[in-house]
Short mmCIF file of C-alpha atoms and ligand atoms in Angstrom, two decimals:
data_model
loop_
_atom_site.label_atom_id
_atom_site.label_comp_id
_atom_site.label_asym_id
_atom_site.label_seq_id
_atom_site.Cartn_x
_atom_site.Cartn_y
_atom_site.Cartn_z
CA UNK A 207 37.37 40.85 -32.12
CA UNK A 208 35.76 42.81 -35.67
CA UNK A 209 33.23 40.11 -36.80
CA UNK A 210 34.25 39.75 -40.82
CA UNK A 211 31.95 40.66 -43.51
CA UNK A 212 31.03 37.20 -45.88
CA UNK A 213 29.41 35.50 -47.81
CA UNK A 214 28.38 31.79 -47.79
CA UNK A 215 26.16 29.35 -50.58
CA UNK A 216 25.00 25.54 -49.99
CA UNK A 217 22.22 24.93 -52.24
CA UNK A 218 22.63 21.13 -52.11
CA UNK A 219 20.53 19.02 -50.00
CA UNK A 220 22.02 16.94 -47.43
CA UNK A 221 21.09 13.29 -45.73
CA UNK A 222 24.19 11.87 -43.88
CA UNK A 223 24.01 8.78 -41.92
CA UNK A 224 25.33 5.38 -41.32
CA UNK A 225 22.90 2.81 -43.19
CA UNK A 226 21.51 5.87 -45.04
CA UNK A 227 21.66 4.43 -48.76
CA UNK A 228 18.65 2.43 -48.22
CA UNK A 229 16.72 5.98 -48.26
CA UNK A 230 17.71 6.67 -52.16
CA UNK A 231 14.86 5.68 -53.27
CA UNK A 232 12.72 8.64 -51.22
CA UNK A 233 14.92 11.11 -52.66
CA UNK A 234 14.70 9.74 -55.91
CA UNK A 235 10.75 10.02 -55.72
CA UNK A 236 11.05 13.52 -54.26
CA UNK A 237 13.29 14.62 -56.94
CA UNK A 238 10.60 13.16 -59.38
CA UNK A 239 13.11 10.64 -60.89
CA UNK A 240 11.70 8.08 -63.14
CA UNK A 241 14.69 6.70 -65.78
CA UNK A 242 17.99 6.96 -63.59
CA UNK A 243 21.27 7.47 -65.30
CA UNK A 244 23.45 5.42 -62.92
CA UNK A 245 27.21 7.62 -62.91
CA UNK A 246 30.04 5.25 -61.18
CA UNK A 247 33.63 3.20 -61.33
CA UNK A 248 34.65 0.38 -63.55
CA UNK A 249 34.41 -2.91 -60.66
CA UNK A 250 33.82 -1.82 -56.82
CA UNK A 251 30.25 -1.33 -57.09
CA UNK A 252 29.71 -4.24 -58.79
CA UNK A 253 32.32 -6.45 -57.05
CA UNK A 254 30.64 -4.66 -53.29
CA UNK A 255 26.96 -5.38 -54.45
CA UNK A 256 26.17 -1.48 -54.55
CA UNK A 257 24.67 -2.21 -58.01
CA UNK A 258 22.14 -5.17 -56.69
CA UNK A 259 21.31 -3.49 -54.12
CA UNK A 260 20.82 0.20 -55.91
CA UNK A 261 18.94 -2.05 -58.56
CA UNK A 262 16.56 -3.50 -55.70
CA UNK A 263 15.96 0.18 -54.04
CA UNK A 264 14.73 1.34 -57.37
CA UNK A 265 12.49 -1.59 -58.75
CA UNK A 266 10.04 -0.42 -60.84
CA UNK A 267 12.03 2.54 -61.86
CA UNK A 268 14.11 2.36 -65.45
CA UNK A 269 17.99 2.31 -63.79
CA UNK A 270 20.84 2.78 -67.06
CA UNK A 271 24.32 2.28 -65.99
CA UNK A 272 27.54 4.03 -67.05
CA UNK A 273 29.93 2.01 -65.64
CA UNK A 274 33.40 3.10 -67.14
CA UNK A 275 34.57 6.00 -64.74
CA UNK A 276 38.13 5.72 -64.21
CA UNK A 277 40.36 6.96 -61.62
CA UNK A 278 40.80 11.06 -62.30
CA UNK A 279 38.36 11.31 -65.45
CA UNK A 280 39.29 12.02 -68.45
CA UNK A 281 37.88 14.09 -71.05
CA UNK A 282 36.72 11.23 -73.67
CA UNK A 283 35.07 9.36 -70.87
CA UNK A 284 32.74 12.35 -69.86
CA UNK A 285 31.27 12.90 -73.63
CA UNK A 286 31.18 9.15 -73.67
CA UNK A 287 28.50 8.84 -70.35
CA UNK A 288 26.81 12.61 -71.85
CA UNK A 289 25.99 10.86 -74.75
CA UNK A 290 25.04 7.76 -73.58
CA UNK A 291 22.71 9.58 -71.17
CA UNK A 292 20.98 12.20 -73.56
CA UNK A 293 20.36 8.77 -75.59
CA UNK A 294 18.89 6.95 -72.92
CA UNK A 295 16.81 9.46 -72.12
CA UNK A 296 16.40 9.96 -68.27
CA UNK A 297 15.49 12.17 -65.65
CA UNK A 298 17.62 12.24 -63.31
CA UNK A 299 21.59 11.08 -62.23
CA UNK A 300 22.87 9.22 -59.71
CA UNK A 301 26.47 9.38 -59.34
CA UNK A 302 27.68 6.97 -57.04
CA UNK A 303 32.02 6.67 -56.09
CA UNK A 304 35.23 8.58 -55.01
CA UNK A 305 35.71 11.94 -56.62
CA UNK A 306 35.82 10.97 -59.57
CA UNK A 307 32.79 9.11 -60.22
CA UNK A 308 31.05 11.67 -58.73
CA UNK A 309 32.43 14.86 -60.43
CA UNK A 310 32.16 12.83 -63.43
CA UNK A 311 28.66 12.57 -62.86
CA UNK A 312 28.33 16.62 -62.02
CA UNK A 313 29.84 17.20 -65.94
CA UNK A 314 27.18 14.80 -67.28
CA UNK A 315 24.62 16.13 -65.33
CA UNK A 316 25.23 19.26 -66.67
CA UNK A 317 26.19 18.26 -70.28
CA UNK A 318 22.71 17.05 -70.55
CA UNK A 319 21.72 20.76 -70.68
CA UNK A 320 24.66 22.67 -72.11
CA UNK A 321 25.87 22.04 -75.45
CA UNK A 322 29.28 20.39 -76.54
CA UNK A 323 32.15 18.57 -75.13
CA UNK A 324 33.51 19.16 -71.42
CA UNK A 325 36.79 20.27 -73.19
CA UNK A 326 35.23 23.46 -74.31
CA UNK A 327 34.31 24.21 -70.81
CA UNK A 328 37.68 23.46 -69.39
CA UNK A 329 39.25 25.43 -71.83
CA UNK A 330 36.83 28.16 -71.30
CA UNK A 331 35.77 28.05 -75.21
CA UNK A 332 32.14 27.82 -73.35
CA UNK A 333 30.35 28.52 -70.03
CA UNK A 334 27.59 26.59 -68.09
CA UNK A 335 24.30 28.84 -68.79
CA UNK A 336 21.74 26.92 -67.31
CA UNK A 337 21.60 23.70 -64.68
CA UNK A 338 21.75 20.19 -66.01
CA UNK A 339 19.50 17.35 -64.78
CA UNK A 340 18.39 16.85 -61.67
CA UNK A 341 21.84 14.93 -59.60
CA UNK A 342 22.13 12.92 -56.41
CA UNK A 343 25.50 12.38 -54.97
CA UNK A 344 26.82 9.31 -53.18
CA UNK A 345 30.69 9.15 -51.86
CA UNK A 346 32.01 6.00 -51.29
CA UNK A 347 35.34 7.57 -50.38
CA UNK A 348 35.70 9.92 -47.47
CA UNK A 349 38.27 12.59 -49.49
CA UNK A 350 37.18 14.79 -51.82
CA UNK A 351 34.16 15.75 -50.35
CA UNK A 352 33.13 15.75 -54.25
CA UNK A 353 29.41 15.40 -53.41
CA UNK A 354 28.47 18.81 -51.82
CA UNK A 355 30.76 20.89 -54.18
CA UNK A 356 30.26 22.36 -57.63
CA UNK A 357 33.78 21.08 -58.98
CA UNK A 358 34.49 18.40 -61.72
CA UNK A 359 38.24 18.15 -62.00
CA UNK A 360 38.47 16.40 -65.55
CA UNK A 361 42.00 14.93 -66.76
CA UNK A 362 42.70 16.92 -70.16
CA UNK A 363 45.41 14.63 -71.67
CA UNK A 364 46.74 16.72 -74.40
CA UNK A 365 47.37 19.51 -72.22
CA UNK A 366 48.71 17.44 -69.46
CA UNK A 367 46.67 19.19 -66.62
CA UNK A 368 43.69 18.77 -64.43
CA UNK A 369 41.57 21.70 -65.09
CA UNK A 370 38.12 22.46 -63.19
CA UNK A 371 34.69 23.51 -63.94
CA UNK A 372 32.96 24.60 -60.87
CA UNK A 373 30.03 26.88 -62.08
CA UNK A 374 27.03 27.45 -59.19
CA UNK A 375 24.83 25.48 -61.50
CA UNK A 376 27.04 22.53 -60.79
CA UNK A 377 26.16 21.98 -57.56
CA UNK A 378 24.41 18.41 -56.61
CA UNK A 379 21.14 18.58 -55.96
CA UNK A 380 21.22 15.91 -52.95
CA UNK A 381 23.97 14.31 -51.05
CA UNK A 382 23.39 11.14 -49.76
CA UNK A 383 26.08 10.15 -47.33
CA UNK A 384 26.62 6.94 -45.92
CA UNK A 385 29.60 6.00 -44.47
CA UNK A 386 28.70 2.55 -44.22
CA UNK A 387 29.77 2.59 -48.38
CA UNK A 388 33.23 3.29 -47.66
CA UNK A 389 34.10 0.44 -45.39
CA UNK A 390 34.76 -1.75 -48.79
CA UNK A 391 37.64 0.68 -49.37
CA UNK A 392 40.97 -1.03 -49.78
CA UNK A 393 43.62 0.62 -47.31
CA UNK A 394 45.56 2.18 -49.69
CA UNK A 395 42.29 4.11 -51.23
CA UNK A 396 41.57 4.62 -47.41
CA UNK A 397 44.54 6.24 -46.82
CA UNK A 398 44.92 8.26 -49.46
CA UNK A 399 41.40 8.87 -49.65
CA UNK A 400 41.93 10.63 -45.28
CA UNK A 401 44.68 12.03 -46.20
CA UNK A 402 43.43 14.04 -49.11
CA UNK A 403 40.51 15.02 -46.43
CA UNK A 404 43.07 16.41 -44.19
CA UNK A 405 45.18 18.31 -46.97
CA UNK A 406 42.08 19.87 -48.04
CA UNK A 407 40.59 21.10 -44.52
CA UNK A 408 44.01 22.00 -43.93
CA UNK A 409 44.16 23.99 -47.14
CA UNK A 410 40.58 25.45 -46.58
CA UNK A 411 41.66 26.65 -42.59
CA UNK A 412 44.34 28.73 -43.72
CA UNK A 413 42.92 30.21 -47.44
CA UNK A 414 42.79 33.63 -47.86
CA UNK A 415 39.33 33.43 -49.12
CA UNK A 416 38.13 31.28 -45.62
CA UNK A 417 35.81 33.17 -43.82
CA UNK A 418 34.06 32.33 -40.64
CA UNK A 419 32.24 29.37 -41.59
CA UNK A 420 34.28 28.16 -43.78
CA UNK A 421 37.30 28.60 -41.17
CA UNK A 422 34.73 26.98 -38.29
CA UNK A 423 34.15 23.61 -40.91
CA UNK A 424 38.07 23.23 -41.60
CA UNK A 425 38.57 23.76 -37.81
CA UNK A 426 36.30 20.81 -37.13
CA UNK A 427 37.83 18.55 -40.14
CA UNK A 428 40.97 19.10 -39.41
CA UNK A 429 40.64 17.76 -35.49
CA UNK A 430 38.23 14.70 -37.20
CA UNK A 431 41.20 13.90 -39.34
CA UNK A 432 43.79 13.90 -37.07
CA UNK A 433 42.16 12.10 -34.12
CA UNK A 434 40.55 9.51 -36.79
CA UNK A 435 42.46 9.10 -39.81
CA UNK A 436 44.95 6.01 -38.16
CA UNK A 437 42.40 4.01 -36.48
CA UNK A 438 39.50 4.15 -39.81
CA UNK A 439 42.46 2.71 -41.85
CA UNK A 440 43.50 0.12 -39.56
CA UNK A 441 40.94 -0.44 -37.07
CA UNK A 442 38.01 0.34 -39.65
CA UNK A 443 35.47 1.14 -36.39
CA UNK A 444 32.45 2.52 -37.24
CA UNK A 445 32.88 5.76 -34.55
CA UNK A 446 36.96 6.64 -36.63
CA UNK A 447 34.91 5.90 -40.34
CA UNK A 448 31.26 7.68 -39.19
CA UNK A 449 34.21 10.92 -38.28
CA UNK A 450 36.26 10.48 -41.53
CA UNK A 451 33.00 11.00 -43.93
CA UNK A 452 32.36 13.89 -41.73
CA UNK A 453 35.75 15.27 -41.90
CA UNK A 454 35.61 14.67 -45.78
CA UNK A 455 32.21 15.92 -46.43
CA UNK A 456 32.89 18.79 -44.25
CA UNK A 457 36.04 20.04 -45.74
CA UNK A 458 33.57 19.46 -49.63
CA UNK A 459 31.12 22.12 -48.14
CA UNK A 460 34.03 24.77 -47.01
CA UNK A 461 35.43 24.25 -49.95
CA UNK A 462 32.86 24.84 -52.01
CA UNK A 463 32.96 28.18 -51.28
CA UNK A 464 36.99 28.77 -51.04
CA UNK A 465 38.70 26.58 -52.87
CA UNK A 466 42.06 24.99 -52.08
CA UNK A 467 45.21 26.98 -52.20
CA UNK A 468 48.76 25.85 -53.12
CA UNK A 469 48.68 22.02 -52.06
CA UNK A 470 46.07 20.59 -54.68
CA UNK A 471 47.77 22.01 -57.91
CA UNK A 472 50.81 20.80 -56.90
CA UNK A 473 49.26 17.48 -56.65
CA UNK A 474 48.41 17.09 -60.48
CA UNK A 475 51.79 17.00 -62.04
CA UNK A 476 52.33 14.24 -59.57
CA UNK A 477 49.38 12.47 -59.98
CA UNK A 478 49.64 12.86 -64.21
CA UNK A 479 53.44 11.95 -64.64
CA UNK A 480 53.64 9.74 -62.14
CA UNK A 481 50.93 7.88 -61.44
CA UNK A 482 50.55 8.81 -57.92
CA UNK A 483 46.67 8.30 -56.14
CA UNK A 484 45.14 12.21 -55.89
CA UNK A 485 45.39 12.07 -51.70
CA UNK A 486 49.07 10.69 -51.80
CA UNK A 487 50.07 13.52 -54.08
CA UNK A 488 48.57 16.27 -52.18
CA UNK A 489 50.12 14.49 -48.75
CA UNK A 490 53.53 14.66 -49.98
CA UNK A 491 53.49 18.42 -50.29
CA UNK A 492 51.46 18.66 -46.57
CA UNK A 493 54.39 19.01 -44.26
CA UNK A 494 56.73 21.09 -45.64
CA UNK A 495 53.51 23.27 -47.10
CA UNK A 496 52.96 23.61 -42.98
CA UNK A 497 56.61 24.16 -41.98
CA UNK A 498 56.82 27.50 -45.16
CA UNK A 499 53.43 28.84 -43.89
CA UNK A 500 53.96 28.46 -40.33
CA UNK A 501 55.74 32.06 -39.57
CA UNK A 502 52.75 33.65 -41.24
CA UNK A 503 50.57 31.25 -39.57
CA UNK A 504 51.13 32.34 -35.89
CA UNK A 505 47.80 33.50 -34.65
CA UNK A 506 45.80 31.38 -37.10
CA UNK A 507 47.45 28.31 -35.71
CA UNK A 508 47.12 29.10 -32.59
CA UNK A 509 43.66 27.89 -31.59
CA UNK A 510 44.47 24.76 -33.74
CA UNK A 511 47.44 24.09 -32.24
CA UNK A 512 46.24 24.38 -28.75
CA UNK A 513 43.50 21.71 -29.64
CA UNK A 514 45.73 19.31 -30.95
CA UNK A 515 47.85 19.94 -27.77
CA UNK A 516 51.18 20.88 -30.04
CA UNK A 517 53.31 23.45 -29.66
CA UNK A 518 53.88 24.84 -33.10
CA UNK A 519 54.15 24.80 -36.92
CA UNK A 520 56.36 22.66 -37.28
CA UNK A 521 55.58 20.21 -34.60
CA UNK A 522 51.85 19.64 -36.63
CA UNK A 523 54.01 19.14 -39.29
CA UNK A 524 55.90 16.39 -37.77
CA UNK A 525 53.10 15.26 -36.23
CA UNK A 526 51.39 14.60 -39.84
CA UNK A 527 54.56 13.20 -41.69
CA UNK A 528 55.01 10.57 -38.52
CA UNK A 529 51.68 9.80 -39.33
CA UNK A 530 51.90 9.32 -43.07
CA UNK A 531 55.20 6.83 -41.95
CA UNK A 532 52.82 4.74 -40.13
CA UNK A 533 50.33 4.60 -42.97
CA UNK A 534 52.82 3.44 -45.41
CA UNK A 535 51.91 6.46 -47.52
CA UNK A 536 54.83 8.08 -49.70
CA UNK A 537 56.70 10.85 -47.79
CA UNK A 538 59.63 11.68 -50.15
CA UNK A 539 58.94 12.59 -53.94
CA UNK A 540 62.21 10.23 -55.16
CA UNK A 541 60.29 7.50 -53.52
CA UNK A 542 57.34 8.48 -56.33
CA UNK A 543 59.86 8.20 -58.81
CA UNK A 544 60.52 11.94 -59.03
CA UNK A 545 63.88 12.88 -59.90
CA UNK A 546 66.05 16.44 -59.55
CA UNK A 547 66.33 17.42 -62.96
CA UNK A 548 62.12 17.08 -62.89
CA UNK A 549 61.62 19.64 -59.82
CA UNK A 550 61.89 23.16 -62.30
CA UNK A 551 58.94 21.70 -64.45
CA UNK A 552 56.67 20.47 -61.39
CA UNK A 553 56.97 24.18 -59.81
CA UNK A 554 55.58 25.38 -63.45
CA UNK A 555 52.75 23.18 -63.59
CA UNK A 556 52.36 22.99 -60.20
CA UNK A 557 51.00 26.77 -59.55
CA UNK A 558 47.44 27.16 -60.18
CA UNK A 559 44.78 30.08 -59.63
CA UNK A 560 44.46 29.16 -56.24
CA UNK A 561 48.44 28.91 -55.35
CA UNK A 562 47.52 32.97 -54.66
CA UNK A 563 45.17 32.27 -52.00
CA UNK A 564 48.10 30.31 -49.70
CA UNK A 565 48.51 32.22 -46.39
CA UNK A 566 52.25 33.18 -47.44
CA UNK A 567 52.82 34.29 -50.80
CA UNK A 568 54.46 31.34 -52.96
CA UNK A 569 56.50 31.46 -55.89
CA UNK A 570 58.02 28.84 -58.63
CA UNK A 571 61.56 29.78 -56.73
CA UNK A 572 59.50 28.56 -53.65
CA UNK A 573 58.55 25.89 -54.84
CA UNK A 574 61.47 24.73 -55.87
CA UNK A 575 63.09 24.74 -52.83
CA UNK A 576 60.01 23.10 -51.42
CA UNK A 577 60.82 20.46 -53.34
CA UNK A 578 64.04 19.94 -52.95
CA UNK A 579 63.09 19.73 -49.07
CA UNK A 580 61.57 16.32 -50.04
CA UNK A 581 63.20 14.63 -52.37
P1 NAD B 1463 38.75 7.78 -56.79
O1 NAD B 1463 37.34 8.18 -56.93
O2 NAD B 1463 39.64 7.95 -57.98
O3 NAD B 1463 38.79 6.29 -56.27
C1 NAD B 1463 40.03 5.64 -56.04
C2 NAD B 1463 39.86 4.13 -56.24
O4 NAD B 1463 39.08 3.58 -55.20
C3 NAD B 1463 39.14 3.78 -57.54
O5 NAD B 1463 39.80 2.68 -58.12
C4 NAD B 1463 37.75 3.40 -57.09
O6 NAD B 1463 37.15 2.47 -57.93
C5 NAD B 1463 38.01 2.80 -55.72
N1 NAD B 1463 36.92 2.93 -54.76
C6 NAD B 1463 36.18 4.03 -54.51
N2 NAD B 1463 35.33 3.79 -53.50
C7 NAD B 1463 35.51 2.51 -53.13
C8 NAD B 1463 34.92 1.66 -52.13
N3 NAD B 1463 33.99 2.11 -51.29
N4 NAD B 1463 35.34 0.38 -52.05
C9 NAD B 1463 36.32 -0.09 -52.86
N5 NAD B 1463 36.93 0.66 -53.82
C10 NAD B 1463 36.53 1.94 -53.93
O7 NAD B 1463 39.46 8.53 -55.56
P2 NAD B 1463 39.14 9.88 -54.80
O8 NAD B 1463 40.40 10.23 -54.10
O9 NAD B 1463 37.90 9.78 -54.01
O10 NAD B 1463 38.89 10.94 -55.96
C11 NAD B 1463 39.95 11.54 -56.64
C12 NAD B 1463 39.43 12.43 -57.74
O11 NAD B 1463 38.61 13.47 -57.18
C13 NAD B 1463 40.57 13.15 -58.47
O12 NAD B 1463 40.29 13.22 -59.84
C14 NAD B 1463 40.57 14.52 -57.83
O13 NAD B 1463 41.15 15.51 -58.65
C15 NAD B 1463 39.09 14.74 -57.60
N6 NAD B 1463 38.76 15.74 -56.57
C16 NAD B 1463 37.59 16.41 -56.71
C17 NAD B 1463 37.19 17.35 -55.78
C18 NAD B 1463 35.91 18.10 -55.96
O14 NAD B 1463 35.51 18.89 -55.13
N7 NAD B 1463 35.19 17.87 -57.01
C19 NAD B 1463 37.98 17.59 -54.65
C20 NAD B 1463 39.16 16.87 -54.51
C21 NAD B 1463 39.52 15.94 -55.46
#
């Protein structure tokens, strides 16, 4: 077999470990921090003790905290915490939540340093010239593997959509994983949370960007997914929740460098008019994504499949949705609330830059029927 020609680029600094958030305050020192900007949700990190204990690993440091991240950012809330933070005058960020705490934290960071409001960046008015302050990243979610990756996916109301910055600049400068933080997650947030994991290792294992690495850390996310996934939602042992931060934060670094493909922008007309968690909204797609890529997918699958002892497309397929009925997460879009007349508009809004990079190519008409597959 040709080896491929590629190119790979992980500038971000990486400590993962079980217990591992008691070591913030070393990288804080080596990154020089003296006034932290603290980047994170509305309750859990208060209601979990994060904040005491963050609080008691910096003592003698100044530690500000933005509080007011809500689920899938918005716009308004981004200025709000770059303001706030070029007030308060600090050094460095810590962002500390699911994906969106922390790529809320990656725009502020980066505010700090570039002029003007994130809208002008998501609308491409402006571009990220230089890096912003100093960032560490700290997932309490094992998803979006947020903390390794250069994206901030910021809800722009007005234009209904979840656009993306994702300039090199943006990457964190340190990701400190502990798995240990996501064992507060309630098992909804945990299974959406895996599930979005799996749709985006998934996603990143058959792009038409992957290249060898990046094909070699889906590989491995996808079989961490799929052997852990059930037992870290119910079970919650520390050997299924140690494999789904790995799976997550694996699938963040391959992605970094690829993208997603047709699954993710799918997800945000979902998530937007509906209301639907990020992870559910990709899941629903999953399946019947599998079963229209599988034909093109026969030698690409065929390691995979092998591993997962199945014996084709469509059997991973079923193998996921029988999975996602024993999770209690929503397989059908009608049970979402989506109804027929609504399918046309969600193919519009759901094709995005990366729909071109699915294996197969995919169209609105596509989609469409895709759709109508699971309603
Ligand atoms: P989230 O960050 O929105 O969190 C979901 C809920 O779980 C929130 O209410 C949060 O407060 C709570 N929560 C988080 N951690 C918890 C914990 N340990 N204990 C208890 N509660 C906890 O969910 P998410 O799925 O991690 O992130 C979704 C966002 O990330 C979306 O906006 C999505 O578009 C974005 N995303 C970003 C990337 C990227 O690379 N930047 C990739 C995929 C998705």
């Amino acid at each position: 077999m040709e080896a491929e020609d590629f190119k790979f680029y992980m500038p971000t600094r990486i400590r993962f470990g079980w217990g591992s958030f008691q070591e913030i305050r070393q990288i804080v020192d080596e990154l020089k921090g003296k006034r932290i900007f603290l980047v994170t949700g509305r309750n859990f990190a208060k209601k979990y003790s994060l904040l005491d204990k963050l609080s008691n690993y910096l003592k003698g440091l100044t530690l500000v905290v933005f509080a007011e991240i809500e689920e899938n950012p918005s716009i308004e809330t981004v200025d709000r915490g770059a303001e706030q933070c070029r007030k308060s005058q600090c050094d460095l960020i810590i962002s500390l939540g699911g994906g969106s705490g922390l790529d809320a934290g990656k725009a502020i960071a980066m505010l700090q340093r570039n002029p003007g409001s994130i809208r002008e960046y998501l609308d491409q008015e402006r571009a990220c010239q230089t890096k912003g302050l100093p960032i560490i990243t700290i997932p309490t979610t094992s998803g979006t593997g947020s903390e390794v990756t250069p994206f901030s996916v910021i809800t722009h109301k007005a234009k209904k959509a979840k656009p993306a910055i994702a300039p090199p600049q943006n990457f964190p400068d340190f990701a400190l994983v502990d798995p240990e933080l996501t064992m507060s997650m309630p098992f909804e947030v945990a299974v959406s949370t895996g599930l979005d994991a799996l749709c985006q290792a998934v996603e990143g294992f058959w792009s038409t960007q992957a290249n060898p690495v990046t094909r070699s850390l889906a590989f491995q996310a996808i079989q961490l997914a799929m052997e852990n996934l059930e037992s870290a939602c119910l079970r919650k042992d520390q050997e299924s929740v140690v494999n789904m931060a790995l799976a997550s934060h694996l699938t963040g670094i391959e992605m970094s460098n690829v993208g997603n493909t047709s699954i993710h922008p799918l997800s945000y007309p979902i998530t937007l008019d509906y209301g639907v968690a990020h992870g559910f909204a990709c899941a629903i797609f999953l399946p019947a994504v599998i079963r229209f890529n599988a034909q093109s997918m026969e030698n690409r699958f065929k390691d995979l499949l092998h591993i997962l002892n199945l014996p084709s497309g469509d059997a991973f397929a079923d193998k996921i949705d029988s999975l996602m009925k024993r999770l209690k997460a929503p397989r059908r879009l009608s049970e979402v609330g989506v109804k027929a007349e609504a399918i046309p508009e969600i193919a519009k809004r759901g094709m995005g830059r990366s729909t071109a990079w699915n294996p197969r190519p995919m169209t609105e008409e596509d989609i469409i029927q895709i759709c109508k597959t699971i309603l």
